mmCIF file of N, CA and C in Angstrom:
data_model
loop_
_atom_site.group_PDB
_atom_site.id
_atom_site.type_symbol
_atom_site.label_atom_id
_atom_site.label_comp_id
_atom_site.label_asym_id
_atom_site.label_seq_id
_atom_site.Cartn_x
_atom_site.Cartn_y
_atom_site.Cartn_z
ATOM 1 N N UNK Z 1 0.838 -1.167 0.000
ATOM 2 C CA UNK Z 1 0.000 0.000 0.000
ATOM 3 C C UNK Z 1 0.890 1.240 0.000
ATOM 4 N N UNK Z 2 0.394 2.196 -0.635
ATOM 5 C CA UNK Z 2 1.037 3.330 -0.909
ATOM 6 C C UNK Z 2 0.573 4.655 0.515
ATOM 7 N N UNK Z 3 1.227 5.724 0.420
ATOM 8 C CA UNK Z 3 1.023 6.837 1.597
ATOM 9 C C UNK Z 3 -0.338 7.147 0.602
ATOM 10 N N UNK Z 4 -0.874 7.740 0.136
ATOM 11 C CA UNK Z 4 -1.720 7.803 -0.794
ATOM 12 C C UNK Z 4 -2.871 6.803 -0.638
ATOM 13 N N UNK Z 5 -2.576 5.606 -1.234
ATOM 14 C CA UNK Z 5 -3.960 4.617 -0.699
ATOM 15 C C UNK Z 5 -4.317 4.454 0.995
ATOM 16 N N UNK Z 6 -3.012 5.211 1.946
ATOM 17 C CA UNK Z 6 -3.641 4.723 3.247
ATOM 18 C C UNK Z 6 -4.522 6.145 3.463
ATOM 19 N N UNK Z 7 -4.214 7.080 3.174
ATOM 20 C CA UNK Z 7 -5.097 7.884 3.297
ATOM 21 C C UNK Z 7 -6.493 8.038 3.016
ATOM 22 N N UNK Z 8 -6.455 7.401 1.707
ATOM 23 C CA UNK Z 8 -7.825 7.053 1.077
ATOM 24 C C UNK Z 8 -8.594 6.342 2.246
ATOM 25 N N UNK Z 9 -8.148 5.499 2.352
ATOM 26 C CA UNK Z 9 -8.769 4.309 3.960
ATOM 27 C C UNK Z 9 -9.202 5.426 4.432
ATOM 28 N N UNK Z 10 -8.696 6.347 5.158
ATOM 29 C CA UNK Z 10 -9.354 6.937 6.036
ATOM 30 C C UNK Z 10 -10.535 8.221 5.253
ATOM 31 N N UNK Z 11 -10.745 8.485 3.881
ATOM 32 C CA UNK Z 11 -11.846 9.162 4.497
ATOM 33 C C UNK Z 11 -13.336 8.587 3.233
ATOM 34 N N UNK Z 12 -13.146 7.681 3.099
ATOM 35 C CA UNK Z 12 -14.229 7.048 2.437
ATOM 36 C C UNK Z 12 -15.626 6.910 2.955
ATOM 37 N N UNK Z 13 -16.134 7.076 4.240
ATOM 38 C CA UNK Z 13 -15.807 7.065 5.491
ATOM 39 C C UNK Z 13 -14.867 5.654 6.231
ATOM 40 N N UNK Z 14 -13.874 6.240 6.927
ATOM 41 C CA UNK Z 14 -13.337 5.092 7.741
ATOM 42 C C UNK Z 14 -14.473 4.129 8.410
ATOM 43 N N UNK Z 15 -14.566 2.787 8.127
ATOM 44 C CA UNK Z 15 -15.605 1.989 9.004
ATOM 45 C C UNK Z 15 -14.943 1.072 9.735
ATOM 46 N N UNK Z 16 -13.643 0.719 9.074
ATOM 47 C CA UNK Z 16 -12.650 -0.495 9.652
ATOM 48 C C UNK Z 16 -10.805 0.023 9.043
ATOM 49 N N UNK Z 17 -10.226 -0.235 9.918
ATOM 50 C CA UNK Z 17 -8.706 -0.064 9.454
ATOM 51 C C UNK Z 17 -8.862 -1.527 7.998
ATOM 52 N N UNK Z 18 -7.532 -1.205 7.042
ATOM 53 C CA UNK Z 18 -7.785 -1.936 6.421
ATOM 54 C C UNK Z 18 -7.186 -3.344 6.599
ATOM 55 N N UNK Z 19 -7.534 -4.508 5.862
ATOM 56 C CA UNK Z 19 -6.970 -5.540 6.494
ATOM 57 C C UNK Z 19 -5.334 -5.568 6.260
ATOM 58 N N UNK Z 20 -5.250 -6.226 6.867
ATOM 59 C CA UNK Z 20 -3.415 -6.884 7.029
ATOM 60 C C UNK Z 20 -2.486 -5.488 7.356
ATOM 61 N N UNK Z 21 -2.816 -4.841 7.990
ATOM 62 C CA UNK Z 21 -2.070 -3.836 8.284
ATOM 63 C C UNK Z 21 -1.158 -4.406 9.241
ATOM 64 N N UNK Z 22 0.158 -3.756 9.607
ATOM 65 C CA UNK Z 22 0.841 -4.328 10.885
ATOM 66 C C UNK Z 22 0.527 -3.484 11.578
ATOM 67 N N UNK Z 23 0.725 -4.315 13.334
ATOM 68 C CA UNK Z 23 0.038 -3.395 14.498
ATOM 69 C C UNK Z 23 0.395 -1.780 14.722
ATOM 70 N N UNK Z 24 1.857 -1.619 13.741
ATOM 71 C CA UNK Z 24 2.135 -0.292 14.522
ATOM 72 C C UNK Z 24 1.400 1.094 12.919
ATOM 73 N N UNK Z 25 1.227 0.381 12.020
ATOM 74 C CA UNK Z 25 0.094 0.917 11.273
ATOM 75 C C UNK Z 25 -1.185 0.922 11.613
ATOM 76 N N UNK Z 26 -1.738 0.080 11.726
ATOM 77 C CA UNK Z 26 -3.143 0.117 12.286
ATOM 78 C C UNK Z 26 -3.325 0.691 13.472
ATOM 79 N N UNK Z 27 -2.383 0.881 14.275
ATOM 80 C CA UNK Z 27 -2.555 1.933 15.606
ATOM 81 C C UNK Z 27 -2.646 3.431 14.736
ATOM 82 N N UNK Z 28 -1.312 3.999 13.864
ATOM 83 C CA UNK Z 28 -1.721 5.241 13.311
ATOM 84 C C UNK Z 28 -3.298 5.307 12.566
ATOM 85 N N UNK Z 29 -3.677 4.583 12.115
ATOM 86 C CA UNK Z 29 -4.797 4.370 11.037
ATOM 87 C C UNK Z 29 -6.007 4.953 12.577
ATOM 88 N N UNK Z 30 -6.268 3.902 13.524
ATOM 89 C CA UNK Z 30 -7.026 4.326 13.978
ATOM 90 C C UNK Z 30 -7.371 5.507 14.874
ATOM 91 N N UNK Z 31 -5.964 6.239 15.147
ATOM 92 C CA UNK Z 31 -5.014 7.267 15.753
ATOM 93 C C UNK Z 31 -6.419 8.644 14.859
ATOM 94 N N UNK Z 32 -5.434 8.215 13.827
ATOM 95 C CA UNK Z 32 -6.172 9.548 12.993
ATOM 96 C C UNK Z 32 -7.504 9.195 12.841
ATOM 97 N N UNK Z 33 -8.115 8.256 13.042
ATOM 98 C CA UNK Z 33 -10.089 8.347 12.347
ATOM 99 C C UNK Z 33 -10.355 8.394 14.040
ATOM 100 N N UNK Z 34 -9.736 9.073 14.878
ATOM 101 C CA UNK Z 34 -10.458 9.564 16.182
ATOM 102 C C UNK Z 34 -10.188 8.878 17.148
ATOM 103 N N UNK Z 35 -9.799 7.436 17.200
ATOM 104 C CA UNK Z 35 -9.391 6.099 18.160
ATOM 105 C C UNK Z 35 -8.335 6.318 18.725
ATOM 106 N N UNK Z 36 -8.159 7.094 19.563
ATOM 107 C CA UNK Z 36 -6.484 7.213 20.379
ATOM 108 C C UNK Z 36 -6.319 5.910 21.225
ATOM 109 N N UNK Z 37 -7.511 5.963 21.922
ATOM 110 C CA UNK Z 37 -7.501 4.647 22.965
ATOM 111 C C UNK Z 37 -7.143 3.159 22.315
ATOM 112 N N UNK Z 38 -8.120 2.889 21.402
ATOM 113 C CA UNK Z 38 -7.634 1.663 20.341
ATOM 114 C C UNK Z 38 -6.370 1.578 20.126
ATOM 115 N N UNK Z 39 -5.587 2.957 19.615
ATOM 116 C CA UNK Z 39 -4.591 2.870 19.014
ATOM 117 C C UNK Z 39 -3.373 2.349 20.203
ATOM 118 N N UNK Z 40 -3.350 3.226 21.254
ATOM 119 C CA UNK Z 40 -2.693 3.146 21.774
ATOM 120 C C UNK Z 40 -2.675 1.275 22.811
ATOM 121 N N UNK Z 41 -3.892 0.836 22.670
ATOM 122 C CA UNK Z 41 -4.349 -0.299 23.348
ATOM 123 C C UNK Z 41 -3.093 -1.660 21.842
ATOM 124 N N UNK Z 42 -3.444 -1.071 21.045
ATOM 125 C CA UNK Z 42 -2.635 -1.570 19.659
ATOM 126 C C UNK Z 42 -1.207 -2.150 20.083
ATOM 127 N N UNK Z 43 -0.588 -1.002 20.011
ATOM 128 C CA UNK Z 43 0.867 -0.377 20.211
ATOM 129 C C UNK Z 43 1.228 -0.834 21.582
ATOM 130 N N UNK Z 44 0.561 -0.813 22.957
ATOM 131 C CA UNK Z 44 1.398 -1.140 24.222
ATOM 132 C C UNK Z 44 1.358 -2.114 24.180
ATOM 133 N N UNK Z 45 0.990 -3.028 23.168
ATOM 134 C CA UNK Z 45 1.271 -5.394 23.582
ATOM 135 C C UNK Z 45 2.585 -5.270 22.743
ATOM 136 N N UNK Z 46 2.748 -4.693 21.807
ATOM 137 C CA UNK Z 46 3.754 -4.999 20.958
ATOM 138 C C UNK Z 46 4.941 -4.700 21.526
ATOM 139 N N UNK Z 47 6.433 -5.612 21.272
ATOM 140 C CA UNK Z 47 7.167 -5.178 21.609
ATOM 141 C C UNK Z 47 8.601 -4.841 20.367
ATOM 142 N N UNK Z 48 7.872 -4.139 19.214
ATOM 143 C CA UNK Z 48 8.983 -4.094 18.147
ATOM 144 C C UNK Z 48 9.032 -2.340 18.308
ATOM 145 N N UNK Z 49 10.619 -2.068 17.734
ATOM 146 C CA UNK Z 49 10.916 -0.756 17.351
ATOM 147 C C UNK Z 49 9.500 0.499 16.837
ATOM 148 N N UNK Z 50 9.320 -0.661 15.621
ATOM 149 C CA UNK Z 50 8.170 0.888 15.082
ATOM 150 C C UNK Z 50 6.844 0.864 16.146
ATOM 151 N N UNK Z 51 6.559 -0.177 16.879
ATOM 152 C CA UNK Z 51 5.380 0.126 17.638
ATOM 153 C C UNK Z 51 5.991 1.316 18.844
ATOM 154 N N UNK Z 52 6.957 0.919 19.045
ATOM 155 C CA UNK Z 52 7.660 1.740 20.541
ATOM 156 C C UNK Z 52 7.565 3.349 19.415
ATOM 157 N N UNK Z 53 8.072 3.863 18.410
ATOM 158 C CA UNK Z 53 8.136 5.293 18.007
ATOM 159 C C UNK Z 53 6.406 5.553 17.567
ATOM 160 N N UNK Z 54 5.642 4.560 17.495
ATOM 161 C CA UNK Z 54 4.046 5.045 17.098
ATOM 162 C C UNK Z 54 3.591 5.373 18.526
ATOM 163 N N UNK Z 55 4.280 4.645 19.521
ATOM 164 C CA UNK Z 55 3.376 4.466 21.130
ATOM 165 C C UNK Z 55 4.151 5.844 21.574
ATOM 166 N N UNK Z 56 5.424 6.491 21.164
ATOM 167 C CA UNK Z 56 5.840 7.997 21.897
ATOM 168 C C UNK Z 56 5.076 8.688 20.891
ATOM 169 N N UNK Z 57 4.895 8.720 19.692
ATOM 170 C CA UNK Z 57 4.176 9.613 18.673
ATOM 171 C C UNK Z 57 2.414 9.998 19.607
ATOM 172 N N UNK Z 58 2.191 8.996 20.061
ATOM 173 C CA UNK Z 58 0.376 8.528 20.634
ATOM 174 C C UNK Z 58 0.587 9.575 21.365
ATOM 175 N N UNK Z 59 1.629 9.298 22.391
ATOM 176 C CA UNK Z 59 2.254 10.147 23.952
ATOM 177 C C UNK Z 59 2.796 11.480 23.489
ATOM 178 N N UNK Z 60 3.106 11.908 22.419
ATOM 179 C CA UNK Z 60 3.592 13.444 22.125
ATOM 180 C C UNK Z 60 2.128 13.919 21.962
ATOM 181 N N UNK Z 61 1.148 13.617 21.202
ATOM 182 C CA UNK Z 61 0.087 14.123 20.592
ATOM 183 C C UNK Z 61 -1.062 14.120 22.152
ATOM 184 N N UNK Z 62 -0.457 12.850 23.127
ATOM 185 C CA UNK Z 62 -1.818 12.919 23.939
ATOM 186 C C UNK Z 62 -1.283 14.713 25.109
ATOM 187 N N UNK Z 63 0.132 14.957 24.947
ATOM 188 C CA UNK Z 63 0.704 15.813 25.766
ATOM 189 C C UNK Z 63 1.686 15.258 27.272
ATOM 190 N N UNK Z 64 1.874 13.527 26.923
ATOM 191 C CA UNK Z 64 2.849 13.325 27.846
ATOM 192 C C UNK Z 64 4.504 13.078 27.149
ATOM 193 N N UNK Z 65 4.757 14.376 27.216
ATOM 194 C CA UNK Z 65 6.441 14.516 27.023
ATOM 195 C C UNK Z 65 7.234 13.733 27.628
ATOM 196 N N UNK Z 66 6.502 13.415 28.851
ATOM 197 C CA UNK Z 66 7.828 12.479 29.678
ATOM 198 C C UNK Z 66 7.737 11.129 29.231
ATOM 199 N N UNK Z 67 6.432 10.500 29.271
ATOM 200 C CA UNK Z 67 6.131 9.274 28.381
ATOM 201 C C UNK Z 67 6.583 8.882 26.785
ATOM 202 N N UNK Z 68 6.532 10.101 26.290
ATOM 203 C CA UNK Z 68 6.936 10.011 24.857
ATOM 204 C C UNK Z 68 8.277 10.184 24.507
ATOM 205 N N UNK Z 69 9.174 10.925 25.729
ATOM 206 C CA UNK Z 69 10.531 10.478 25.864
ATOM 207 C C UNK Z 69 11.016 9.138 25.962
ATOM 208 N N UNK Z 70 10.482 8.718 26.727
ATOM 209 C CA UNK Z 70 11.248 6.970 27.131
ATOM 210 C C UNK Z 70 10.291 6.145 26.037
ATOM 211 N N UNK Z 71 9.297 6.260 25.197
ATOM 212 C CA UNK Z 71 9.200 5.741 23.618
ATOM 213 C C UNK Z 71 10.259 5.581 23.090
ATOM 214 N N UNK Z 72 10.554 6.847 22.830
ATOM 215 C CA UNK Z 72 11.767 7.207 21.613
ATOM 216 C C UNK Z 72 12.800 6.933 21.863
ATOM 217 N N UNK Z 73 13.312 7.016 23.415
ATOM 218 C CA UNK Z 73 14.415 5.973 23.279
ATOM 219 C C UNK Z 73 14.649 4.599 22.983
ATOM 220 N N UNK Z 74 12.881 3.735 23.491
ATOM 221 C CA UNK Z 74 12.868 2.419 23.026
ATOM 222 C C UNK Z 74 12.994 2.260 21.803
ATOM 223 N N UNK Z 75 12.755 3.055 21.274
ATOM 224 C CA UNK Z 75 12.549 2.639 19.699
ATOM 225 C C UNK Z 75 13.413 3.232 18.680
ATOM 226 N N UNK Z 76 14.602 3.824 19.850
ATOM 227 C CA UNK Z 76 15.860 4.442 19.200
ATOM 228 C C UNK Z 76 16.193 5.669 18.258
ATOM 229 N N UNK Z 77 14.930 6.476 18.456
ATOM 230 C CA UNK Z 77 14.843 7.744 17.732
ATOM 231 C C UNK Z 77 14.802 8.660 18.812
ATOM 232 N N UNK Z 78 15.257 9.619 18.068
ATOM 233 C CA UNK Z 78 15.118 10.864 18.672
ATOM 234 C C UNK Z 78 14.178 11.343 18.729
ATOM 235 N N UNK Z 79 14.003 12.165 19.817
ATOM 236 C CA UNK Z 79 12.416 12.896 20.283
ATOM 237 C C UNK Z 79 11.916 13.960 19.074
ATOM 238 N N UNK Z 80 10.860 14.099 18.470
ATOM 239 C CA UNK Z 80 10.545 14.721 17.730
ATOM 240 C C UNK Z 80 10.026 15.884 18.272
ATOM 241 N N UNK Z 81 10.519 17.027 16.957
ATOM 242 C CA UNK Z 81 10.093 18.092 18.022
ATOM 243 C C UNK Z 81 8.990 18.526 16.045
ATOM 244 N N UNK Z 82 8.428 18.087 15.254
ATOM 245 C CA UNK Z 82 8.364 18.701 14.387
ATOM 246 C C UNK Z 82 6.746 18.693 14.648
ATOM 247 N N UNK Z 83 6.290 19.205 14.013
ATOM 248 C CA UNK Z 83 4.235 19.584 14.039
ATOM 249 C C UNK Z 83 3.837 18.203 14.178
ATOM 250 N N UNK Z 84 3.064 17.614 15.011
ATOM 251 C CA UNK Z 84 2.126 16.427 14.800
ATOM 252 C C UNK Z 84 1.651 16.126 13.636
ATOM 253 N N UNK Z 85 1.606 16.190 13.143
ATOM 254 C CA UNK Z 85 1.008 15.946 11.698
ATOM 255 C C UNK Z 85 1.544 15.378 10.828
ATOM 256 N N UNK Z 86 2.944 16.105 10.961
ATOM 257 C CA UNK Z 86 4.087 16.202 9.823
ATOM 258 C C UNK Z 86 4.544 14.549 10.331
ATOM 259 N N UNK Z 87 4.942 14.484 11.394
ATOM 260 C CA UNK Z 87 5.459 13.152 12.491
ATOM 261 C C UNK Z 87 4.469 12.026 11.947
ATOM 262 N N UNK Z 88 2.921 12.237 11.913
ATOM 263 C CA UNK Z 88 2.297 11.277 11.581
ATOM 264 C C UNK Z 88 2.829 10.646 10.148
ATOM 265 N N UNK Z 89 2.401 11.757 9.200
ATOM 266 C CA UNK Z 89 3.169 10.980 8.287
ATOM 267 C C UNK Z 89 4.148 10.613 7.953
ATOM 268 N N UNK Z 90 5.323 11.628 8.676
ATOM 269 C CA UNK Z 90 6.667 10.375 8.267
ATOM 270 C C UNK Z 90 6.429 8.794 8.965
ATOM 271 N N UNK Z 91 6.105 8.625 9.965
ATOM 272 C CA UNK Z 91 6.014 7.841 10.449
ATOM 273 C C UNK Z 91 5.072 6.954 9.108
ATOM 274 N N UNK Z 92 4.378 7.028 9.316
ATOM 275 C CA UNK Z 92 3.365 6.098 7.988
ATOM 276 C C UNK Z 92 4.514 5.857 7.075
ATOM 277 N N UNK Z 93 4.962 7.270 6.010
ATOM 278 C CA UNK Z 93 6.079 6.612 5.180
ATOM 279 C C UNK Z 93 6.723 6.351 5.252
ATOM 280 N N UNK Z 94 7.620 5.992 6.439
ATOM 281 C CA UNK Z 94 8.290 5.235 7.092
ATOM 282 C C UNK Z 94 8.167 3.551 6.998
ATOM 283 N N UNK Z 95 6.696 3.672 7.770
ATOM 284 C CA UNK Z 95 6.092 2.107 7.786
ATOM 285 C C UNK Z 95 5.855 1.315 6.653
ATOM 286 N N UNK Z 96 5.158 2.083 5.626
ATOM 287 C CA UNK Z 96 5.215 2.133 4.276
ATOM 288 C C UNK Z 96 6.468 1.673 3.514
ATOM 289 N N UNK Z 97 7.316 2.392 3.814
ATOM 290 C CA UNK Z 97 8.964 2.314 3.403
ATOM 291 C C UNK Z 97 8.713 3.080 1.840
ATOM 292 N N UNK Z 98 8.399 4.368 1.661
ATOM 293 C CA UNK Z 98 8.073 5.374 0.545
ATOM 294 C C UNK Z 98 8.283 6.666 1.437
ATOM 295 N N UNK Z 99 9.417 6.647 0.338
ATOM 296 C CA UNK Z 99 10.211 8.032 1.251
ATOM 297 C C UNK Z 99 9.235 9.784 1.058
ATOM 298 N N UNK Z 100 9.616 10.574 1.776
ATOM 299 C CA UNK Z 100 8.055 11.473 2.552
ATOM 300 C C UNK Z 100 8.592 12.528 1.123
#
């Protein structure tokens, strides 16, 4: 799937993330159609890299800085300081692996 078709997912109206997503996509997917709780319920079982930088991304956007610090170290990135938004989608094209 392309950055482009995941977007589409979301405004067709969103009714379901789409299938076969991996967990730390389908946490952003449901992130943005309003589901923070889902998302973040997603992201804290997992224990891989990109779930740990989606679960500080959850924690920058919910307003815990201190939480979303010790993310980003799990998941070996640096703390983002750029607009929420912008973060969402690198992150997606990231996950994606289609450079932003």
């Amino acid at each position: 799937m392309r950055y482009e078709e995941f977007l589409q997912t979301l405004r067709d109206p969103p009714e379901a993330a789409p299938p076969g997503l991996r967990p730390p996509l389908e946490a952003l997917w449901h992130e943005r159609a309003g589901e923070w709780d889902r998302a973040h319920r997603i992201v804290q079982v997992q224990e891989d890299a990109a779930s740990a930088w989606v679960h500080a991304y959850l924690h920058r956007r919910e307003g815990g800085a201190s939480n979303a610090r010790y993310w980003y170290a799990r998941a070996g990135k640096r703390e983002s300081t750029v607009p929420l938004d912008r973060e969402w989608e690198e992150i997606v094209r990231a996950l994606l692996d289609e450079p932003a």
